């Protein structure tokens, strides 16, 4: 059965031409933190079907670039400032792959990556933590100094450790639940700004 969400954000997304209701999570974060600037290079991990890419592409403008990655194919956005690749972020040579495509550094790394949940709480938390940690690791390898990172986490026993690690690398770290996040879900976003310097 195909699940079609009917809440106000899903309706708004259909009216405003966004591919998913998640667009409003990034718009909310952007309104609060001004993460994405004109001409920025943005890496979007777990990007399918592409609503965060649509939002990011508006903010970076013609001279910026948005690179979206997902296990699933992403339909092209149809704008020259966006590129999408079907790829597993867990692959060992993921950073090498991006470099071969000509992408070596970014101003913003976004991760809305989420695992296929199994329904077993501990297993889902572990899978999610693994993906959030991987996104974090990619961000600190590829961000430019003073860059920003957004990483989705499902709050669990490993979350404080990830936040502590983020605080080591960024001058400002916040844990936020955007308005469009489903109430009652354990989903949060780590919003980290002022990257202290790349590990490359
Ligand atoms: C919540 S969706 C992202 C929605 C997207 N931000 C948008 O606004 O359209 C999470 C995505 O993470 C992707 N994903 C999960 N594990 C992944 C992995 N190892 N590598 C790349 N993408 C992954 C899933 O395929 C799924 O499309």
XYZ file of N, CA and C and ligand atoms in Angstrom:
627
model
N 0.840 -1.195 0.000
C 0.000 0.000 0.000
C 0.883 1.256 0.000
N 0.525 2.223 -0.807
C 1.308 3.467 -0.841
C 0.750 4.415 0.215
N 1.658 4.981 1.040
C 1.225 5.887 2.107
C 1.220 7.313 1.567
N 0.056 7.948 1.552
C -0.019 9.340 1.086
C -0.357 10.235 2.273
N 0.628 11.049 2.739
C 0.349 11.887 3.894
C -0.632 13.004 3.553
N -1.536 13.300 4.506
C -2.584 14.289 4.229
C -2.508 15.498 5.143
N -1.413 15.629 5.938
C -1.392 16.746 6.874
C -1.147 18.061 6.136
N -1.104 19.170 6.914
C -1.027 20.492 6.255
C 0.270 20.672 5.462
N 1.372 20.081 5.930
C 2.638 20.255 5.203
C 2.647 19.457 3.899
N 2.016 18.280 3.913
C 1.946 17.478 2.686
C 1.105 18.214 1.643
N 0.003 18.802 2.096
C -0.871 19.562 1.185
C -0.137 20.770 0.613
N 0.549 21.484 1.512
C 1.290 22.680 1.117
C 2.373 22.303 0.087
N 3.043 21.165 0.333
C 4.104 20.730 -0.588
C 3.529 20.501 -1.981
N 2.368 19.861 -2.046
C 1.760 19.626 -3.361
C 1.402 20.950 -4.030
N 0.860 21.886 -3.237
C 0.459 23.181 -3.819
C 1.668 23.988 -4.289
N 2.770 23.896 -3.524
C 3.911 24.772 -3.816
C 4.977 24.084 -4.669
N 4.706 22.854 -5.099
C 5.599 22.172 -6.040
C 6.824 21.536 -5.411
N 6.789 21.277 -4.103
C 7.901 20.548 -3.492
C 7.639 19.044 -3.572
N 8.720 18.274 -3.725
C 8.573 16.835 -3.918
C 8.183 16.088 -2.645
N 8.407 16.698 -1.475
C 8.059 16.043 -0.210
C 7.790 17.091 0.842
N 7.040 16.702 1.877
C 6.729 17.626 2.982
C 7.981 18.006 3.768
N 9.052 17.182 3.640
C 10.309 17.482 4.357
C 10.872 18.846 3.981
N 10.476 19.372 2.812
C 10.959 20.702 2.387
C 10.779 21.710 3.513
N 9.664 21.600 4.255
C 9.345 22.601 5.281
C 10.232 22.466 6.519
N 10.848 21.297 6.685
C 11.800 21.159 7.796
C 13.035 22.012 7.479
N 13.541 21.876 6.248
C 14.740 22.647 5.892
C 14.415 24.141 5.830
N 13.234 24.497 5.306
C 12.858 25.918 5.245
C 12.806 26.506 6.656
N 12.311 25.722 7.606
C 12.242 26.163 8.999
C 13.658 26.379 9.559
N 14.534 25.413 9.311
C 15.918 25.534 9.805
C 16.625 26.717 9.138
N 16.349 26.893 7.848
C 16.968 27.997 7.108
C 16.491 29.348 7.673
N 15.193 29.435 7.981
C 14.639 30.672 8.550
C 15.296 30.980 9.902
N 15.487 29.936 10.698
C 16.029 30.163 12.049
C 17.535 30.416 12.048
N 18.269 29.760 11.131
C 19.737 29.786 11.232
C 20.444 30.403 10.023
N 19.719 30.667 8.937
C 20.360 31.233 7.744
C 21.549 30.396 7.281
N 21.334 29.092 7.184
C 22.451 28.160 6.932
C 23.038 28.292 5.525
N 22.138 28.401 4.547
C 22.570 28.335 3.136
C 22.598 29.741 2.555
N 23.756 30.081 1.943
C 23.901 31.442 1.400
C 24.077 31.374 -0.115
N 23.897 32.519 -0.753
C 24.079 32.577 -2.212
C 25.504 32.141 -2.546
N 25.649 31.411 -3.641
C 26.933 30.903 -4.159
C 27.494 29.731 -3.355
N 26.808 29.308 -2.294
C 27.327 28.173 -1.514
C 27.338 26.889 -2.337
N 28.227 25.983 -1.902
C 28.220 24.608 -2.420
C 27.648 23.749 -1.305
N 26.579 23.043 -1.626
C 25.839 22.285 -0.612
C 25.826 20.803 -0.975
N 26.181 19.952 -0.002
C 26.090 18.503 -0.193
C 24.871 18.023 0.590
N 23.967 17.312 -0.089
C 22.713 16.862 0.533
C 22.712 15.330 0.547
N 22.911 14.747 1.733
C 23.008 13.283 1.856
C 21.636 12.699 2.190
N 21.256 11.633 1.496
C 19.914 11.062 1.682
C 18.892 12.014 1.087
N 19.065 12.330 -0.196
C 18.366 13.478 -0.790
C 17.061 13.141 -1.509
N 16.805 11.849 -1.792
C 15.597 11.497 -2.559
C 14.327 11.718 -1.722
N 13.239 12.161 -2.289
C 13.034 12.439 -3.719
C 13.583 13.794 -4.197
N 14.048 14.656 -3.267
C 14.737 15.863 -3.736
C 14.166 17.176 -3.223
N 13.306 17.134 -2.184
C 12.719 18.412 -1.755
C 13.741 19.316 -1.063
N 14.683 18.745 -0.319
C 15.734 19.587 0.285
C 16.606 20.180 -0.822
N 16.843 19.390 -1.872
C 17.637 19.925 -2.995
C 16.915 21.117 -3.610
N 15.575 21.004 -3.756
C 14.808 22.114 -4.340
C 14.976 23.382 -3.486
N 14.874 23.212 -2.156
C 15.003 24.360 -1.257
C 16.425 24.930 -1.342
N 17.419 24.043 -1.236
C 18.815 24.502 -1.243
C 19.146 25.214 -2.556
N 18.632 24.684 -3.681
C 18.935 25.277 -4.995
C 18.405 26.719 -5.076
N 17.253 26.968 -4.432
C 16.718 28.355 -4.426
C 17.676 29.294 -3.702
N 18.225 28.815 -2.574
C 19.051 29.708 -1.749
C 20.459 29.910 -2.301
N 21.036 28.883 -2.958
C 22.411 29.070 -3.464
C 22.422 29.916 -4.738
N 21.302 29.929 -5.464
C 21.224 30.723 -6.702
C 22.038 30.113 -7.838
N 22.103 30.854 -8.958
C 22.736 30.344 -10.189
C 24.217 30.031 -10.027
N 24.887 30.773 -9.156
C 26.345 30.605 -9.043
C 26.720 29.590 -7.964
N 25.760 29.035 -7.275
C 26.045 28.011 -6.272
C 25.856 26.622 -6.855
N 25.973 25.611 -5.968
C 25.798 24.232 -6.452
C 25.205 23.367 -5.346
N 24.295 22.497 -5.709
C 23.728 21.532 -4.759
C 23.983 20.139 -5.313
N 24.619 19.303 -4.505
C 24.904 17.922 -4.924
C 24.102 16.986 -4.026
N 23.181 16.246 -4.610
C 22.323 15.339 -3.847
C 22.745 13.891 -4.038
N 22.712 13.135 -2.939
C 23.134 11.722 -2.964
C 22.044 10.875 -2.329
N 21.731 9.750 -2.938
C 20.797 8.816 -2.290
C 20.998 7.409 -2.861
N 20.588 6.427 -2.054
C 20.563 5.033 -2.533
C 19.560 4.911 -3.676
N 18.497 5.712 -3.582
C 17.436 5.683 -4.595
C 17.740 6.711 -5.679
N 17.228 6.466 -6.896
C 17.446 7.479 -7.942
C 16.690 8.766 -7.619
N 17.281 9.901 -8.003
C 16.643 11.211 -7.797
C 16.358 11.790 -9.177
N 15.111 12.100 -9.444
C 14.780 12.720 -10.741
C 15.505 14.060 -10.829
N 16.139 14.353 -11.989
C 16.867 15.627 -12.107
C 15.970 16.819 -11.779
N 16.572 17.837 -11.134
C 15.796 19.028 -10.754
C 15.531 19.921 -11.965
N 16.351 19.714 -13.005
C 16.166 20.537 -14.200
C 16.776 21.911 -14.054
N 17.688 22.092 -13.077
C 18.396 23.373 -13.013
C 19.893 23.095 -12.983
N 20.652 23.992 -13.622
C 22.085 23.752 -13.808
C 22.844 23.758 -12.488
N 22.263 24.327 -11.444
C 22.982 24.418 -10.162
C 22.757 23.190 -9.267
N 22.170 22.120 -9.824
C 21.930 20.926 -9.003
C 22.347 19.661 -9.745
N 22.983 18.746 -9.003
C 23.383 17.463 -9.598
C 23.030 16.358 -8.611
N 22.579 15.215 -9.124
C 22.174 14.129 -8.223
C 22.884 12.838 -8.608
N 23.250 12.062 -7.592
C 23.930 10.782 -7.828
C 23.296 9.693 -6.981
N 23.199 8.501 -7.573
C 22.687 7.350 -6.839
C 23.878 6.633 -6.226
N 23.989 6.667 -4.908
C 25.193 6.173 -4.246
C 24.904 5.888 -2.780
N 25.635 4.936 -2.209
C 25.522 4.608 -0.785
C 26.568 5.429 -0.028
N 26.134 6.251 0.928
C 27.112 7.091 1.640
C 28.031 6.250 2.537
N 27.626 4.998 2.780
C 28.437 4.118 3.619
C 29.621 3.501 2.873
N 29.644 3.628 1.547
C 30.749 3.034 0.786
C 32.070 3.668 1.187
N 33.069 2.804 1.301
C 34.372 3.263 1.771
C 34.932 4.402 0.918
N 34.724 4.278 -0.409
C 35.323 5.264 -1.298
C 34.357 6.400 -1.658
N 33.404 6.673 -0.791
C 32.403 7.692 -1.114
C 33.044 9.065 -1.384
N 33.998 9.433 -0.540
C 34.624 10.757 -0.713
C 35.443 10.789 -2.009
N 36.120 9.671 -2.305
C 36.863 9.548 -3.565
C 35.924 9.679 -4.761
N 34.741 9.091 -4.632
C 33.743 9.174 -5.698
C 33.368 10.643 -5.962
N 33.108 11.391 -4.876
C 32.736 12.807 -5.046
C 33.878 13.590 -5.692
N 35.093 13.280 -5.254
C 36.260 13.989 -5.812
C 36.362 13.741 -7.304
N 36.115 12.478 -7.713
C 36.180 12.152 -9.155
C 35.137 12.934 -9.942
N 34.020 13.281 -9.288
C 32.979 14.076 -9.970
C 33.336 15.568 -9.936
N 34.452 15.902 -9.271
C 34.888 17.308 -9.237
C 34.428 18.053 -7.993
N 33.916 17.329 -6.974
C 33.424 17.994 -5.761
C 34.335 17.661 -4.591
N 35.125 18.652 -4.179
C 36.138 18.386 -3.146
C 35.815 19.044 -1.814
N 35.026 20.113 -1.825
C 34.750 20.844 -0.584
C 33.384 21.528 -0.670
N 32.753 21.684 0.489
C 31.406 22.252 0.546
C 31.305 23.280 1.670
N 30.343 24.198 1.521
C 30.088 25.183 2.571
C 29.045 24.677 3.566
N 28.163 23.806 3.070
C 27.105 23.256 3.925
C 26.950 21.767 3.601
N 26.883 20.928 4.640
C 26.553 19.507 4.438
C 25.252 19.232 5.179
N 24.260 18.744 4.421
C 22.954 18.410 4.996
C 22.810 16.900 4.995
N 22.222 16.338 6.050
C 21.903 14.910 6.020
C 20.520 14.675 6.604
N 19.641 14.218 5.726
C 18.294 13.808 6.157
C 18.215 12.284 6.026
N 19.388 11.645 5.971
C 19.461 10.185 5.767
C 18.703 9.467 6.876
N 17.894 8.498 6.480
C 17.157 7.705 7.464
C 17.193 6.248 7.018
N 17.369 5.315 7.962
C 17.419 3.906 7.568
C 16.018 3.369 7.297
N 15.954 2.242 6.620
C 14.695 1.504 6.543
C 14.460 0.916 7.912
N 13.398 1.344 8.581
C 13.226 0.883 9.957
C 12.717 -0.559 9.994
N 13.117 -1.270 11.070
C 12.737 -2.690 11.203
C 11.580 -2.845 12.182
N 11.314 -1.791 12.982
C 10.281 -1.902 14.028
C 10.881 -2.337 15.361
N 12.130 -2.813 15.313
C 12.793 -3.194 16.573
C 13.569 -1.969 17.053
N 13.119 -1.399 18.187
C 13.615 -0.087 18.633
C 15.143 -0.003 18.697
N 15.770 -0.962 19.373
C 17.228 -0.896 19.577
C 17.958 -0.984 18.230
N 17.439 -1.870 17.362
C 18.060 -2.057 16.050
C 17.939 -0.766 15.216
N 16.747 -0.176 15.235
C 16.520 1.050 14.464
C 17.396 2.190 14.969
N 17.518 2.279 16.287
C 18.357 3.328 16.868
C 19.817 3.143 16.451
N 20.266 1.879 16.465
C 21.658 1.600 16.105
C 21.906 1.913 14.630
N 20.961 1.516 13.775
C 21.102 1.779 12.328
C 21.144 3.285 12.076
N 20.260 3.994 12.753
C 20.180 5.423 12.567
C 21.458 6.114 13.060
N 21.948 5.654 14.208
C 23.171 6.257 14.749
C 24.346 6.040 13.783
N 24.390 4.846 13.207
C 25.467 4.526 12.262
C 25.436 5.499 11.074
N 24.233 5.761 10.552
C 24.108 6.658 9.395
C 24.404 8.112 9.783
N 23.913 8.539 10.947
C 24.172 9.925 11.380
C 25.671 10.126 11.595
N 26.330 9.117 12.185
C 27.777 9.232 12.428
C 28.538 9.291 11.113
N 28.080 8.498 10.152
C 28.746 8.510 8.844
C 28.589 9.887 8.176
N 27.386 10.444 8.263
C 27.143 11.768 7.667
C 28.057 12.798 8.337
N 28.166 12.701 9.648
C 29.008 13.605 10.420
C 30.467 13.489 9.960
N 30.916 12.249 9.802
C 32.302 11.988 9.381
C 32.567 12.594 7.991
N 31.582 12.437 7.089
C 31.723 13.004 5.737
C 31.788 14.538 5.839
N 30.932 15.104 6.689
C 30.902 16.571 6.830
C 32.258 17.099 7.287
N 32.844 16.471 8.294
C 34.104 17.049 8.787
C 35.273 16.804 7.822
N 35.099 15.871 6.912
C 36.139 15.690 5.879
C 35.999 16.721 4.755
N 34.761 17.138 4.478
C 34.537 17.920 3.251
C 34.180 19.389 3.460
N 33.868 19.778 4.697
C 33.440 21.166 4.901
C 34.608 22.150 4.822
N 34.302 23.318 4.296
C 35.238 24.434 4.370
C 35.181 25.025 5.772
N 36.247 25.691 6.166
C 36.266 26.361 7.468
C 35.055 27.308 7.576
N 34.451 27.398 8.735
C 33.255 28.196 9.044
C 31.975 27.630 8.408
N 32.075 26.438 7.804
C 30.911 25.818 7.171
C 29.885 25.335 8.196
N 28.736 24.880 7.667
C 27.633 24.443 8.541
C 27.185 23.028 8.192
N 26.612 22.369 9.183
C 26.166 20.985 8.997
C 24.795 20.808 9.663
N 23.939 20.051 8.984
C 22.652 19.643 9.579
C 22.586 18.132 9.479
N 22.406 17.446 10.593
C 22.339 15.973 10.550
C 21.109 15.492 11.316
N 20.296 14.695 10.627
C 19.135 14.114 11.307
C 19.585 13.018 12.264
N 19.011 13.034 13.466
C 19.285 11.947 14.421
C 17.957 11.477 15.004
N 17.880 10.194 15.307
C 16.747 9.696 16.074
C 17.258 9.578 17.497
N 16.737 10.428 18.372
C 17.315 10.538 19.697
C 17.369 9.183 20.390
N 18.543 8.855 20.896
C 18.747 7.577 21.571
C 19.965 7.680 22.462
N 20.426 6.553 22.990
C 21.535 6.597 23.941
C 22.839 7.154 23.357
N 22.976 7.088 22.010
C 24.234 7.547 21.394
C 24.219 9.035 21.045
N 23.040 9.679 21.171
C 22.939 11.077 20.719
C 23.875 12.028 21.482
N 23.960 11.956 22.813
C 24.839 12.900 23.525
C 26.287 12.833 23.041
N 26.740 11.633 22.708
C 28.125 11.461 22.238
C 28.332 12.195 20.907
N 27.326 12.090 20.026
C 27.419 12.752 18.715
C 27.420 14.281 18.895
N 26.612 14.757 19.827
C 26.553 16.203 20.079
C 27.898 16.688 20.642
N 28.444 15.904 21.536
C 29.737 16.273 22.131
C 30.821 16.358 21.055
N 30.784 15.390 20.155
C 31.741 15.346 19.047
C 31.537 16.583 18.147
N 30.274 16.923 17.892
C 29.978 18.104 17.063
C 30.530 19.362 17.744
N 30.400 19.441 19.062
C 30.869 20.627 19.792
C 32.391 20.781 19.709
N 33.071 19.672 19.493
C 34.530 19.738 19.339
C 34.926 20.402 18.020
N 34.063 20.231 17.009
C 34.410 20.681 15.656
C 33.726 21.977 15.216
N 32.650 22.381 15.934
C 31.875 23.559 15.506
C 31.730 24.534 16.677
N 31.652 25.845 16.347
C 31.549 26.811 17.449
C 30.125 26.903 17.991
N 29.115 26.519 17.200
C 27.737 26.540 17.715
C 27.030 25.241 17.342
N 26.412 24.582 18.311
C 25.708 23.311 18.050
C 24.346 23.356 18.744
N 23.287 23.092 17.964
C 21.937 23.084 18.553
C 21.205 21.801 18.161
N 20.329 21.339 19.018
C 19.484 20.175 18.702
C 18.067 20.715 18.518
N 17.512 20.551 17.310
C 16.257 21.218 16.954
C 15.246 20.214 16.403
N 13.990 20.424 16.729
C 12.913 19.658 16.094
C 12.084 20.656 15.285
N 12.194 20.619 13.937
C 11.441 21.587 13.142
C 9.935 21.340 13.260
N 9.170 22.388 12.983
C 7.711 22.310 13.118
C 7.129 21.163 12.277
N 7.701 20.931 11.088
C 7.135 19.901 10.198
C 7.514 18.474 10.601
N 8.395 18.314 11.596
C 8.721 16.955 12.057
C 7.497 16.362 12.746
N 7.237 15.096 12.463
C 6.048 14.452 13.036
C 6.120 14.482 14.558
N 5.046 14.987 15.151
C 5.005 15.060 16.620
C 5.115 13.646 17.187
N 5.841 13.544 18.274
C 5.946 12.228 18.917
C 7.071 11.387 18.334
N 7.605 11.765 17.146
C 8.723 10.990 16.601
C 9.990 11.383 17.366
N 10.976 10.518 17.293
C 12.238 10.796 18.002
C 13.209 11.561 17.109
N 12.676 12.051 15.982
C 13.544 12.724 15.010
C 13.932 14.132 15.463
N 15.236 14.408 15.416
C 15.758 15.741 15.703
C 16.831 16.051 14.667
N 17.236 17.313 14.633
C 18.355 17.683 13.753
C 19.438 18.354 14.579
N 20.658 17.903 14.373
C 21.797 18.624 14.946
C 22.138 19.723 13.936
N 22.095 20.967 14.387
C 22.458 22.098 13.518
C 23.769 22.660 14.059
N 24.816 22.505 13.272
C 26.141 22.922 13.739
C 26.689 23.976 12.788
N 27.160 25.077 13.336
C 27.680 26.173 12.505
C 29.061 26.586 13.005
N 29.826 27.215 12.118
C 31.159 27.694 12.494
C 32.137 26.535 12.602
N 32.287 25.796 11.506
C 33.217 24.659 11.491
C 34.636 25.166 11.764
N 35.315 24.485 12.701
C 36.619 25.000 13.137
C 37.758 24.688 12.171
N 37.560 23.719 11.284
C 38.622 23.442 10.306
C 38.549 22.020 9.823
N 38.903 21.812 8.530
C 38.767 20.483 7.944
C 39.818 19.498 8.422
N 39.451 18.220 8.431
C 40.368 17.127 8.748
C 41.038 16.621 7.478
N 41.300 17.505 6.522
C 41.897 16.968 5.297
C 43.241 17.610 5.051
C 13.680 11.089 4.726
S 14.358 10.589 3.200
C 15.071 12.081 2.599
C 14.076 13.126 2.116
C 14.765 14.295 1.421
N 15.510 15.118 2.376
C 13.801 15.189 0.715
O 13.525 16.267 1.239
O 13.317 14.835 -0.363
C 15.757 9.663 3.692
C 16.581 9.100 2.554
O 17.773 8.510 3.061
C 18.196 7.564 2.075
N 19.263 6.678 2.564
C 19.197 5.757 3.557
N 20.386 5.139 3.703
C 21.240 5.674 2.775
C 22.612 5.447 2.430
N 23.348 4.513 3.058
N 23.158 6.182 1.425
C 22.412 7.116 0.774
N 21.115 7.378 1.060
C 20.526 6.676 2.049
C 16.890 6.832 1.752
O 16.995 6.164 0.512
C 15.876 7.983 1.755
O 15.616 8.449 0.454
